[in-house]
Structure formats: C-alpha cells, structure tokens
Amino acid sequence: MINITEKIVSKIPKREFNGGRVEKFINWFGKNISTPENRLIIGISALASQPFIDLYNKEVDEKTRIISCARTLGKTISGIITGVAVRAGFIHLTKKYSELGSVENRQLKNFFTPSKAPPKMTYAYKQYQNAMGMLLAVFGLIITNFAIDAPLTNFLTNHFTKKFEGGRNEKS
C-alpha cells in the first residue's frame, strides 16, 4: 500500500511558494487567526452552503429536504456557538492563569505557567498558551457536546422545521 501511495505522490508536481503571495498569506493566517476564529470561518462557510445543498436535493422528497435543511442549520449554528465560545473561553482562561513574572496570587496566576517559562512574552509562549487552551477546550467540548450542543441542535431543528413547514403551507 505504501509503494502505491509513494508512486502517486511522486507523480504529483512539486510546488514551492518561495515567498510569494500564497506563502505570505499562509504565514499571516497562521499568526493572526486564532482557533476560535478558525472555527467561526468554517462554521460560516458551512452555514452559507450546506443548508442549500440539503434544501435543493432532488434525490429525496420535500419533507425530507426541509427536515434535513433544518437539522443542518441547527447543527451548524449550535456548533458555531459552542465551538467558538468554548475555544475562546479556555484560551482566555489559560492566558489569564499563565502569566509571566506575576507576584500577587502567584500560585493561581501561574497555574498553567510551565516551570521553564521564558521571562518575557514571546511568540512561542503565545503559541503555548493557545495550544494549552485548545487542549483544555477539547475536554470542555466533550462535555458541552452533550450538555449544550445536542439540546440546542434539537431546539433549533424543531424551530426551523416549524418555520419551513409553516412557510410551505402558506404558499400552498
């Protein structure tokens, strides 16, 4: 299996960016777009495309299309809300409790500060704070998936289904 994959990859022409606009954009994106913002971008792009795919799917009947579209809207909106909030919250929490050189409430303010932390804020330390926040957010998202996402998805799905079916009945 590996030999087949290596042969396929070896046939693909190599592309090097060498400081062009694409590489500059990728570097800028990596440095300036946080994980919550990344989740928001993914969610908005899904919100702008997926419901329409479900709503105009001619392979299924109209009722299935409506329910599928409502379900997609509910899942996407609840995913955006909880995903962005939990990620941003844990990153903020990590930054608040991983201060450098804090004197007051030293144990609490340095709860997430590693023992070999740099004396001043560096790009690598900011990346550490983001990574630690995301690690904590993964555990938080496991809990919120059942506690918030699922009930919110069901509520929104029911809400959108009633709206869409009501709109269809008025047109008939």
PDB file of N, CA, C and O in Angstrom, residues 7-79:
ATOM      1  N   LYS A   7       4.245   6.142  -5.165  1.00  0.00           N
ATOM      2  CA  LYS A   7       4.261   6.326  -6.619  1.00  0.00           C
ATOM      3  C   LYS A   7       3.316   7.442  -7.039  1.00  0.00           C
ATOM      4  O   LYS A   7       3.656   8.258  -7.892  1.00  0.00           O
ATOM      5  N   ILE A   8       2.130   7.475  -6.436  1.00  0.00           N
ATOM      6  CA  ILE A   8       1.166   8.528  -6.766  1.00  0.00           C
ATOM      7  C   ILE A   8       1.722   9.893  -6.374  1.00  0.00           C
ATOM      8  O   ILE A   8       1.688  10.843  -7.156  1.00  0.00           O
ATOM      9  N   VAL A   9       2.254   9.989  -5.153  1.00  0.00           N
ATOM     10  CA  VAL A   9       2.791  11.266  -4.674  1.00  0.00           C
ATOM     11  C   VAL A   9       3.986  11.700  -5.510  1.00  0.00           C
ATOM     12  O   VAL A   9       4.149  12.886  -5.805  1.00  0.00           O
ATOM     13  N   SER A  10       4.814  10.771  -5.938  1.00  0.00           N
ATOM     14  CA  SER A  10       5.985  11.134  -6.739  1.00  0.00           C
ATOM     15  C   SER A  10       5.591  11.680  -8.116  1.00  0.00           C
ATOM     16  O   SER A  10       6.349  12.426  -8.723  1.00  0.00           O
ATOM     17  N   LYS A  11       4.412  11.343  -8.613  1.00  0.00           N
ATOM     18  CA  LYS A  11       3.943  11.827  -9.918  1.00  0.00           C
ATOM     19  C   LYS A  11       3.369  13.240  -9.843  1.00  0.00           C
ATOM     20  O   LYS A  11       3.288  13.928 -10.848  1.00  0.00           O
ATOM     21  N   ILE A  12       2.978  13.664  -8.645  1.00  0.00           N
ATOM     22  CA  ILE A  12       2.409  14.997  -8.485  1.00  0.00           C
ATOM     23  C   ILE A  12       3.544  16.014  -8.537  1.00  0.00           C
ATOM     24  O   ILE A  12       4.527  15.893  -7.807  1.00  0.00           O
ATOM     25  N   PRO A  13       3.403  17.032  -9.390  1.00  0.00           N
ATOM     26  CA  PRO A  13       4.484  18.022  -9.468  1.00  0.00           C
ATOM     27  C   PRO A  13       4.622  18.795  -8.154  1.00  0.00           C
ATOM     28  O   PRO A  13       3.629  19.148  -7.529  1.00  0.00           O
ATOM     29  N   LYS A  14       5.862  19.021  -7.763  1.00  0.00           N
ATOM     30  CA  LYS A  14       6.130  19.751  -6.527  1.00  0.00           C
ATOM     31  C   LYS A  14       5.877  21.233  -6.755  1.00  0.00           C
ATOM     32  O   LYS A  14       6.193  21.778  -7.807  1.00  0.00           O
ATOM     33  N   ARG A  15       5.314  21.855  -5.740  1.00  0.00           N
ATOM     34  CA  ARG A  15       5.013  23.288  -5.831  1.00  0.00           C
ATOM     35  C   ARG A  15       5.677  23.984  -4.662  1.00  0.00           C
ATOM     36  O   ARG A  15       5.418  23.667  -3.508  1.00  0.00           O
ATOM     37  N   GLU A  16       6.546  24.918  -4.950  1.00  0.00           N
ATOM     38  CA  GLU A  16       7.192  25.700  -3.908  1.00  0.00           C
ATOM     39  C   GLU A  16       6.715  27.134  -4.038  1.00  0.00           C
ATOM     40  O   GLU A  16       6.613  27.668  -5.130  1.00  0.00           O
ATOM     41  N   PHE A  17       6.428  27.735  -2.895  1.00  0.00           N
ATOM     42  CA  PHE A  17       5.889  29.083  -2.911  1.00  0.00           C
ATOM     43  C   PHE A  17       6.983  30.145  -2.871  1.00  0.00           C
ATOM     44  O   PHE A  17       6.817  31.214  -3.409  1.00  0.00           O
ATOM     45  N   ASN A  18       8.082  29.874  -2.199  1.00  0.00           N
ATOM     46  CA  ASN A  18       9.251  30.762  -2.159  1.00  0.00           C
ATOM     47  C   ASN A  18       8.913  32.236  -1.965  1.00  0.00           C
ATOM     48  O   ASN A  18       9.279  33.082  -2.757  1.00  0.00           O
ATOM     49  N   GLY A  19       8.201  32.541  -0.898  1.00  0.00           N
ATOM     50  CA  GLY A  19       7.979  33.938  -0.537  1.00  0.00           C
ATOM     51  C   GLY A  19       6.928  34.656  -1.358  1.00  0.00           C
ATOM     52  O   GLY A  19       6.811  35.870  -1.272  1.00  0.00           O
ATOM     53  N   GLY A  20       6.157  33.957  -2.138  1.00  0.00           N
ATOM     54  CA  GLY A  20       5.110  34.591  -2.932  1.00  0.00           C
ATOM     55  C   GLY A  20       3.914  34.976  -2.084  1.00  0.00           C
ATOM     56  O   GLY A  20       3.922  34.862  -0.854  1.00  0.00           O
ATOM     57  N   ARG A  21       2.875  35.455  -2.749  1.00  0.00           N
ATOM     58  CA  ARG A  21       1.677  35.902  -2.037  1.00  0.00           C
ATOM     59  C   ARG A  21       1.011  34.776  -1.251  1.00  0.00           C
ATOM     60  O   ARG A  21       0.515  34.994  -0.154  1.00  0.00           O
ATOM     61  N   VAL A  22       0.997  33.573  -1.820  1.00  0.00           N
ATOM     62  CA  VAL A  22       0.351  32.447  -1.144  1.00  0.00           C
ATOM     63  C   VAL A  22       1.068  32.132   0.166  1.00  0.00           C
ATOM     64  O   VAL A  22       0.436  31.967   1.211  1.00  0.00           O
ATOM     65  N   GLU A  23       2.382  32.073   0.127  1.00  0.00           N
ATOM     66  CA  GLU A  23       3.147  31.783   1.349  1.00  0.00           C
ATOM     67  C   GLU A  23       2.972  32.897   2.379  1.00  0.00           C
ATOM     68  O   GLU A  23       2.824  32.629   3.574  1.00  0.00           O
ATOM     69  N   LYS A  24       2.976  34.144   1.933  1.00  0.00           N
ATOM     70  CA  LYS A  24       2.770  35.257   2.860  1.00  0.00           C
ATOM     71  C   LYS A  24       1.394  35.177   3.503  1.00  0.00           C
ATOM     72  O   LYS A  24       1.252  35.410   4.699  1.00  0.00           O
ATOM     73  N   PHE A  25       0.365  34.822   2.712  1.00  0.00           N
ATOM     74  CA  PHE A  25      -0.982  34.693   3.258  1.00  0.00           C
ATOM     75  C   PHE A  25      -1.057  33.548   4.267  1.00  0.00           C
ATOM     76  O   PHE A  25      -1.647  33.703   5.339  1.00  0.00           O
ATOM     77  N   ILE A  26      -0.451  32.417   3.944  1.00  0.00           N
ATOM     78  CA  ILE A  26      -0.460  31.269   4.856  1.00  0.00           C
ATOM     79  C   ILE A  26       0.227  31.633   6.169  1.00  0.00           C
ATOM     80  O   ILE A  26      -0.272  31.325   7.249  1.00  0.00           O
ATOM     81  N   ASN A  27       1.364  32.298   6.100  1.00  0.00           N
ATOM     82  CA  ASN A  27       2.073  32.727   7.314  1.00  0.00           C
ATOM     83  C   ASN A  27       1.244  33.729   8.113  1.00  0.00           C
ATOM     84  O   ASN A  27       1.156  33.637   9.336  1.00  0.00           O
ATOM     85  N   TRP A  28       0.632  34.695   7.413  1.00  0.00           N
ATOM     86  CA  TRP A  28      -0.210  35.680   8.096  1.00  0.00           C
ATOM     87  C   TRP A  28      -1.391  34.986   8.778  1.00  0.00           C
ATOM     88  O   TRP A  28      -1.702  35.273   9.927  1.00  0.00           O
ATOM     89  N   PHE A  29      -2.035  34.084   8.066  1.00  0.00           N
ATOM     90  CA  PHE A  29      -3.191  33.369   8.604  1.00  0.00           C
ATOM     91  C   PHE A  29      -2.798  32.587   9.856  1.00  0.00           C
ATOM     92  O   PHE A  29      -3.501  32.622  10.862  1.00  0.00           O
ATOM     93  N   GLY A  30      -1.676  31.893   9.800  1.00  0.00           N
ATOM     94  CA  GLY A  30      -1.216  31.110  10.943  1.00  0.00           C
ATOM     95  C   GLY A  30      -0.900  31.954  12.164  1.00  0.00           C
ATOM     96  O   GLY A  30      -1.116  31.536  13.289  1.00  0.00           O
ATOM     97  N   LYS A  31      -0.387  33.151  11.947  1.00  0.00           N
ATOM     98  CA  LYS A  31      -0.012  34.018  13.072  1.00  0.00           C
ATOM     99  C   LYS A  31      -1.179  34.836  13.611  1.00  0.00           C
ATOM    100  O   LYS A  31      -1.187  35.200  14.780  1.00  0.00           O
ATOM    101  N   ASN A  32      -2.164  35.165  12.778  1.00  0.00           N
ATOM    102  CA  ASN A  32      -3.193  36.123  13.166  1.00  0.00           C
ATOM    103  C   ASN A  32      -4.595  35.548  13.370  1.00  0.00           C
ATOM    104  O   ASN A  32      -5.437  36.225  13.945  1.00  0.00           O
ATOM    105  N   ILE A  33      -4.855  34.353  12.895  1.00  0.00           N
ATOM    106  CA  ILE A  33      -6.185  33.768  13.039  1.00  0.00           C
ATOM    107  C   ILE A  33      -6.129  32.700  14.127  1.00  0.00           C
ATOM    108  O   ILE A  33      -5.419  31.711  14.006  1.00  0.00           O
ATOM    109  N   SER A  34      -6.882  32.937  15.192  1.00  0.00           N
ATOM    110  CA  SER A  34      -6.887  32.002  16.316  1.00  0.00           C
ATOM    111  C   SER A  34      -7.818  30.827  16.023  1.00  0.00           C
ATOM    112  O   SER A  34      -8.591  30.853  15.068  1.00  0.00           O
ATOM    113  N   THR A  35      -7.789  29.827  16.884  1.00  0.00           N
ATOM    114  CA  THR A  35      -8.643  28.656  16.684  1.00  0.00           C
ATOM    115  C   THR A  35     -10.122  29.009  16.784  1.00  0.00           C
ATOM    116  O   THR A  35     -10.901  28.475  16.001  1.00  0.00           O
ATOM    117  N   PRO A  36     -10.547  29.873  17.710  1.00  0.00           N
ATOM    118  CA  PRO A  36     -11.964  30.244  17.698  1.00  0.00           C
ATOM    119  C   PRO A  36     -12.369  30.945  16.395  1.00  0.00           C
ATOM    120  O   PRO A  36     -13.442  30.684  15.845  1.00  0.00           O
ATOM    121  N   GLU A  37     -11.502  31.817  15.902  1.00  0.00           N
ATOM    122  CA  GLU A  37     -11.794  32.497  14.642  1.00  0.00           C
ATOM    123  C   GLU A  37     -11.822  31.501  13.487  1.00  0.00           C
ATOM    124  O   GLU A  37     -12.647  31.610  12.571  1.00  0.00           O
ATOM    125  N   ASN A  38     -10.924  30.526  13.525  1.00  0.00           N
ATOM    126  CA  ASN A  38     -10.894  29.482  12.510  1.00  0.00           C
ATOM    127  C   ASN A  38     -12.210  28.700  12.520  1.00  0.00           C
ATOM    128  O   ASN A  38     -12.789  28.416  11.478  1.00  0.00           O
ATOM    129  N   ARG A  39     -12.701  28.361  13.725  1.00  0.00           N
ATOM    130  CA  ARG A  39     -13.968  27.639  13.852  1.00  0.00           C
ATOM    131  C   ARG A  39     -15.116  28.483  13.328  1.00  0.00           C
ATOM    132  O   ARG A  39     -16.042  27.967  12.698  1.00  0.00           O
ATOM    133  N   LEU A  40     -15.073  29.779  13.568  1.00  0.00           N
ATOM    134  CA  LEU A  40     -16.102  30.688  13.069  1.00  0.00           C
ATOM    135  C   LEU A  40     -16.101  30.736  11.541  1.00  0.00           C
ATOM    136  O   LEU A  40     -17.164  30.674  10.912  1.00  0.00           O
ATOM    137  N   ILE A  41     -14.932  30.808  10.943  1.00  0.00           N
ATOM    138  CA  ILE A  41     -14.824  30.831   9.483  1.00  0.00           C
ATOM    139  C   ILE A  41     -15.385  29.542   8.884  1.00  0.00           C
ATOM    140  O   ILE A  41     -16.160  29.569   7.924  1.00  0.00           O
ATOM    141  N   ILE A  42     -15.009  28.409   9.447  1.00  0.00           N
ATOM    142  CA  ILE A  42     -15.515  27.123   8.961  1.00  0.00           C
ATOM    143  C   ILE A  42     -17.031  27.050   9.127  1.00  0.00           C
ATOM    144  O   ILE A  42     -17.752  26.618   8.224  1.00  0.00           O
ATOM    145  N   GLY A  43     -17.529  27.498  10.277  1.00  0.00           N
ATOM    146  CA  GLY A  43     -18.965  27.455  10.535  1.00  0.00           C
ATOM    147  C   GLY A  43     -19.757  28.336   9.595  1.00  0.00           C
ATOM    148  O   GLY A  43     -20.808  27.932   9.083  1.00  0.00           O
ATOM    149  N   ILE A  44     -19.275  29.538   9.347  1.00  0.00           N
ATOM    150  CA  ILE A  44     -19.988  30.454   8.455  1.00  0.00           C
ATOM    151  C   ILE A  44     -19.990  29.923   7.027  1.00  0.00           C
ATOM    152  O   ILE A  44     -21.000  30.001   6.331  1.00  0.00           O
ATOM    153  N   SER A  45     -18.858  29.356   6.597  1.00  0.00           N
ATOM    154  CA  SER A  45     -18.838  28.794   5.236  1.00  0.00           C
ATOM    155  C   SER A  45     -19.779  27.596   5.134  1.00  0.00           C
ATOM    156  O   SER A  45     -20.448  27.414   4.107  1.00  0.00           O
ATOM    157  N   ALA A  46     -19.881  26.790   6.183  1.00  0.00           N
ATOM    158  CA  ALA A  46     -20.833  25.671   6.182  1.00  0.00           C
ATOM    159  C   ALA A  46     -22.262  26.199   6.186  1.00  0.00           C
ATOM    160  O   ALA A  46     -23.132  25.678   5.481  1.00  0.00           O
ATOM    161  N   LEU A  47     -22.507  27.243   6.950  1.00  0.00           N
ATOM    162  CA  LEU A  47     -23.836  27.835   7.035  1.00  0.00           C
ATOM    163  C   LEU A  47     -24.267  28.440   5.699  1.00  0.00           C
ATOM    164  O   LEU A  47     -25.447  28.439   5.358  1.00  0.00           O
ATOM    165  N   ALA A  48     -23.287  28.928   4.946  1.00  0.00           N
ATOM    166  CA  ALA A  48     -23.589  29.550   3.657  1.00  0.00           C
ATOM    167  C   ALA A  48     -23.791  28.545   2.532  1.00  0.00           C
ATOM    168  O   ALA A  48     -24.295  28.913   1.470  1.00  0.00           O
ATOM    169  N   SER A  49     -23.438  27.283   2.745  1.00  0.00           N
ATOM    170  CA  SER A  49     -23.536  26.328   1.642  1.00  0.00           C
ATOM    171  C   SER A  49     -24.375  25.094   1.950  1.00  0.00           C
ATOM    172  O   SER A  49     -25.255  24.726   1.173  1.00  0.00           O
ATOM    173  N   GLN A  50     -24.146  24.439   3.058  1.00  0.00           N
ATOM    174  CA  GLN A  50     -24.753  23.149   3.350  1.00  0.00           C
ATOM    175  C   GLN A  50     -26.281  23.147   3.376  1.00  0.00           C
ATOM    176  O   GLN A  50     -26.886  22.248   2.813  1.00  0.00           O
ATOM    177  N   PRO A  51     -26.944  24.119   4.034  1.00  0.00           N
ATOM    178  CA  PRO A  51     -28.410  24.075   4.056  1.00  0.00           C
ATOM    179  C   PRO A  51     -29.024  24.112   2.653  1.00  0.00           C
ATOM    180  O   PRO A  51     -30.045  23.471   2.404  1.00  0.00           O
ATOM    181  N   PHE A  52     -28.397  24.851   1.752  1.00  0.00           N
ATOM    182  CA  PHE A  52     -28.928  24.944   0.391  1.00  0.00           C
ATOM    183  C   PHE A  52     -28.771  23.629  -0.366  1.00  0.00           C
ATOM    184  O   PHE A  52     -29.624  23.259  -1.163  1.00  0.00           O
ATOM    185  N   ILE A  53     -27.684  22.929  -0.090  1.00  0.00           N
ATOM    186  CA  ILE A  53     -27.480  21.615  -0.695  1.00  0.00           C
ATOM    187  C   ILE A  53     -28.588  20.672  -0.231  1.00  0.00           C
ATOM    188  O   ILE A  53     -29.174  19.941  -1.030  1.00  0.00           O
ATOM    189  N   ASP A  54     -28.897  20.695   1.068  1.00  0.00           N
ATOM    190  CA  ASP A  54     -29.963  19.846   1.598  1.00  0.00           C
ATOM    191  C   ASP A  54     -31.330  20.258   1.061  1.00  0.00           C
ATOM    192  O   ASP A  54     -32.152  19.411   0.720  1.00  0.00           O
ATOM    193  N   LEU A  55     -31.586  21.551   0.990  1.00  0.00           N
ATOM    194  CA  LEU A  55     -32.892  22.053   0.592  1.00  0.00           C
ATOM    195  C   LEU A  55     -33.200  21.785  -0.881  1.00  0.00           C
ATOM    196  O   LEU A  55     -34.360  21.598  -1.253  1.00  0.00           O
ATOM    197  N   TYR A  56     -32.187  21.743  -1.712  1.00  0.00           N
ATOM    198  CA  TYR A  56     -32.407  21.549  -3.144  1.00  0.00           C
ATOM    199  C   TYR A  56     -31.962  20.176  -3.642  1.00  0.00           C
ATOM    200  O   TYR A  56     -31.719  20.005  -4.831  1.00  0.00           O
ATOM    201  N   ASN A  57     -31.895  19.214  -2.750  1.00  0.00           N
ATOM    202  CA  ASN A  57     -31.526  17.843  -3.110  1.00  0.00           C
ATOM    203  C   ASN A  57     -32.745  17.163  -3.738  1.00  0.00           C
ATOM    204  O   ASN A  57     -33.700  16.819  -3.056  1.00  0.00           O
ATOM    205  N   LYS A  58     -32.707  16.928  -5.023  1.00  0.00           N
ATOM    206  CA  LYS A  58     -33.845  16.353  -5.750  1.00  0.00           C
ATOM    207  C   LYS A  58     -33.941  14.838  -5.578  1.00  0.00           C
ATOM    208  O   LYS A  58     -34.889  14.228  -6.047  1.00  0.00           O
ATOM    209  N   GLU A  59     -32.979  14.248  -4.899  1.00  0.00           N
ATOM    210  CA  GLU A  59     -32.978  12.794  -4.683  1.00  0.00           C
ATOM    211  C   GLU A  59     -33.983  12.363  -3.619  1.00  0.00           C
ATOM    212  O   GLU A  59     -34.294  11.189  -3.508  1.00  0.00           O
ATOM    213  N   VAL A  60     -34.456  13.312  -2.798  1.00  0.00           N
ATOM    214  CA  VAL A  60     -35.374  12.983  -1.703  1.00  0.00           C
ATOM    215  C   VAL A  60     -36.634  13.843  -1.810  1.00  0.00           C
ATOM    216  O   VAL A  60     -36.669  14.841  -2.534  1.00  0.00           O
ATOM    217  N   ASP A  61     -37.678  13.441  -1.071  1.00  0.00           N
ATOM    218  CA  ASP A  61     -38.939  14.189  -1.119  1.00  0.00           C
ATOM    219  C   ASP A  61     -38.812  15.517  -0.365  1.00  0.00           C
ATOM    220  O   ASP A  61     -37.846  15.761   0.360  1.00  0.00           O
ATOM    221  N   GLU A  62     -39.827  16.367  -0.518  1.00  0.00           N
ATOM    222  CA  GLU A  62     -39.771  17.720   0.029  1.00  0.00           C
ATOM    223  C   GLU A  62     -39.699  17.733   1.554  1.00  0.00           C
ATOM    224  O   GLU A  62     -38.958  18.524   2.131  1.00  0.00           O
ATOM    225  N   LYS A  63     -40.458  16.883   2.225  1.00  0.00           N
ATOM    226  CA  LYS A  63     -40.440  16.855   3.694  1.00  0.00           C
ATOM    227  C   LYS A  63     -39.051  16.487   4.206  1.00  0.00           C
ATOM    228  O   LYS A  63     -38.548  17.104   5.146  1.00  0.00           O
ATOM    229  N   THR A  64     -38.403  15.508   3.573  1.00  0.00           N
ATOM    230  CA  THR A  64     -37.049  15.116   3.964  1.00  0.00           C
ATOM    231  C   THR A  64     -36.077  16.263   3.737  1.00  0.00           C
ATOM    232  O   THR A  64     -35.183  16.507   4.552  1.00  0.00           O
ATOM    233  N   ARG A  65     -36.247  16.994   2.637  1.00  0.00           N
ATOM    234  CA  ARG A  65     -35.378  18.142   2.359  1.00  0.00           C
ATOM    235  C   ARG A  65     -35.511  19.206   3.443  1.00  0.00           C
ATOM    236  O   ARG A  65     -34.511  19.746   3.921  1.00  0.00           O
ATOM    237  N   ILE A  66     -36.745  19.484   3.835  1.00  0.00           N
ATOM    238  CA  ILE A  66     -36.989  20.505   4.856  1.00  0.00           C
ATOM    239  C   ILE A  66     -36.360  20.093   6.184  1.00  0.00           C
ATOM    240  O   ILE A  66     -35.661  20.879   6.829  1.00  0.00           O
ATOM    241  N   ILE A  67     -36.597  18.853   6.591  1.00  0.00           N
ATOM    242  CA  ILE A  67     -36.051  18.377   7.866  1.00  0.00           C
ATOM    243  C   ILE A  67     -34.526  18.335   7.820  1.00  0.00           C
ATOM    244  O   ILE A  67     -33.847  18.730   8.769  1.00  0.00           O
ATOM    245  N   SER A  68     -33.976  17.899   6.702  1.00  0.00           N
ATOM    246  CA  SER A  68     -32.524  17.828   6.552  1.00  0.00           C
ATOM    247  C   SER A  68     -31.897  19.226   6.607  1.00  0.00           C
ATOM    248  O   SER A  68     -30.870  19.436   7.265  1.00  0.00           O
ATOM    249  N   CYS A  69     -32.527  20.174   5.939  1.00  0.00           N
ATOM    250  CA  CYS A  69     -32.035  21.556   5.955  1.00  0.00           C
ATOM    251  C   CYS A  69     -32.122  22.132   7.373  1.00  0.00           C
ATOM    252  O   CYS A  69     -31.169  22.760   7.851  1.00  0.00           O
ATOM    253  N   ALA A  70     -33.255  21.898   8.043  1.00  0.00           N
ATOM    254  CA  ALA A  70     -33.422  22.401   9.415  1.00  0.00           C
ATOM    255  C   ALA A  70     -32.388  21.775  10.343  1.00  0.00           C
ATOM    256  O   ALA A  70     -31.814  22.452  11.201  1.00  0.00           O
ATOM    257  N   ARG A  71     -32.144  20.482  10.174  1.00  0.00           N
ATOM    258  CA  ARG A  71     -31.157  19.783  11.005  1.00  0.00           C
ATOM    259  C   ARG A  71     -29.751  20.346  10.764  1.00  0.00           C
ATOM    260  O   ARG A  71     -28.983  20.567  11.698  1.00  0.00           O
ATOM    261  N   THR A  72     -29.425  20.567   9.510  1.00  0.00           N
ATOM    262  CA  THR A  72     -28.112  21.125   9.179  1.00  0.00           C
ATOM    263  C   THR A  72     -27.950  22.517   9.776  1.00  0.00           C
ATOM    264  O   THR A  72     -26.900  22.845  10.330  1.00  0.00           O
ATOM    265  N   LEU A  73     -28.991  23.344   9.650  1.00  0.00           N
ATOM    266  CA  LEU A  73     -28.934  24.680  10.254  1.00  0.00           C
ATOM    267  C   LEU A  73     -28.753  24.592  11.765  1.00  0.00           C
ATOM    268  O   LEU A  73     -27.918  25.300  12.342  1.00  0.00           O
ATOM    269  N   GLY A  74     -29.529  23.728  12.413  1.00  0.00           N
ATOM    270  CA  GLY A  74     -29.431  23.575  13.864  1.00  0.00           C
ATOM    271  C   GLY A  74     -28.053  23.113  14.306  1.00  0.00           C
ATOM    272  O   GLY A  74     -27.460  23.669  15.242  1.00  0.00           O
ATOM    273  N   LYS A  75     -27.526  22.082  13.627  1.00  0.00           N
ATOM    274  CA  LYS A  75     -26.199  21.564  13.989  1.00  0.00           C
ATOM    275  C   LYS A  75     -25.110  22.599  13.751  1.00  0.00           C
ATOM    276  O   LYS A  75     -24.201  22.760  14.564  1.00  0.00           O
ATOM    277  N   THR A  76     -25.206  23.307  12.642  1.00  0.00           N
ATOM    278  CA  THR A  76     -24.167  24.282  12.311  1.00  0.00           C
ATOM    279  C   THR A  76     -24.187  25.462  13.272  1.00  0.00           C
ATOM    280  O   THR A  76     -23.138  25.878  13.785  1.00  0.00           O
ATOM    281  N   ILE A  77     -25.366  25.991  13.534  1.00  0.00           N
ATOM    282  CA  ILE A  77     -25.462  27.150  14.437  1.00  0.00           C
ATOM    283  C   ILE A  77     -25.032  26.772  15.851  1.00  0.00           C
ATOM    284  O   ILE A  77     -24.248  27.495  16.479  1.00  0.00           O
ATOM    285  N   SER A  78     -25.512  25.648  16.354  1.00  0.00           N
ATOM    286  CA  SER A  78     -25.110  25.256  17.713  1.00  0.00           C
ATOM    287  C   SER A  78     -23.619  24.934  17.762  1.00  0.00           C
ATOM    288  O   SER A  78     -22.952  25.243  18.749  1.00  0.00           O
ATOM    289  N   GLY A  79     -23.080  24.355  16.697  1.00  0.00           N
ATOM    290  CA  GLY A  79     -21.643  24.077  16.636  1.00  0.00           C
ATOM    291  C   GLY A  79     -20.807  25.339  16.627  1.00  0.00           C
ATOM    292  O   GLY A  79     -19.755  25.410  17.274  1.00  0.00           O
TER     293      GLY A  79
END
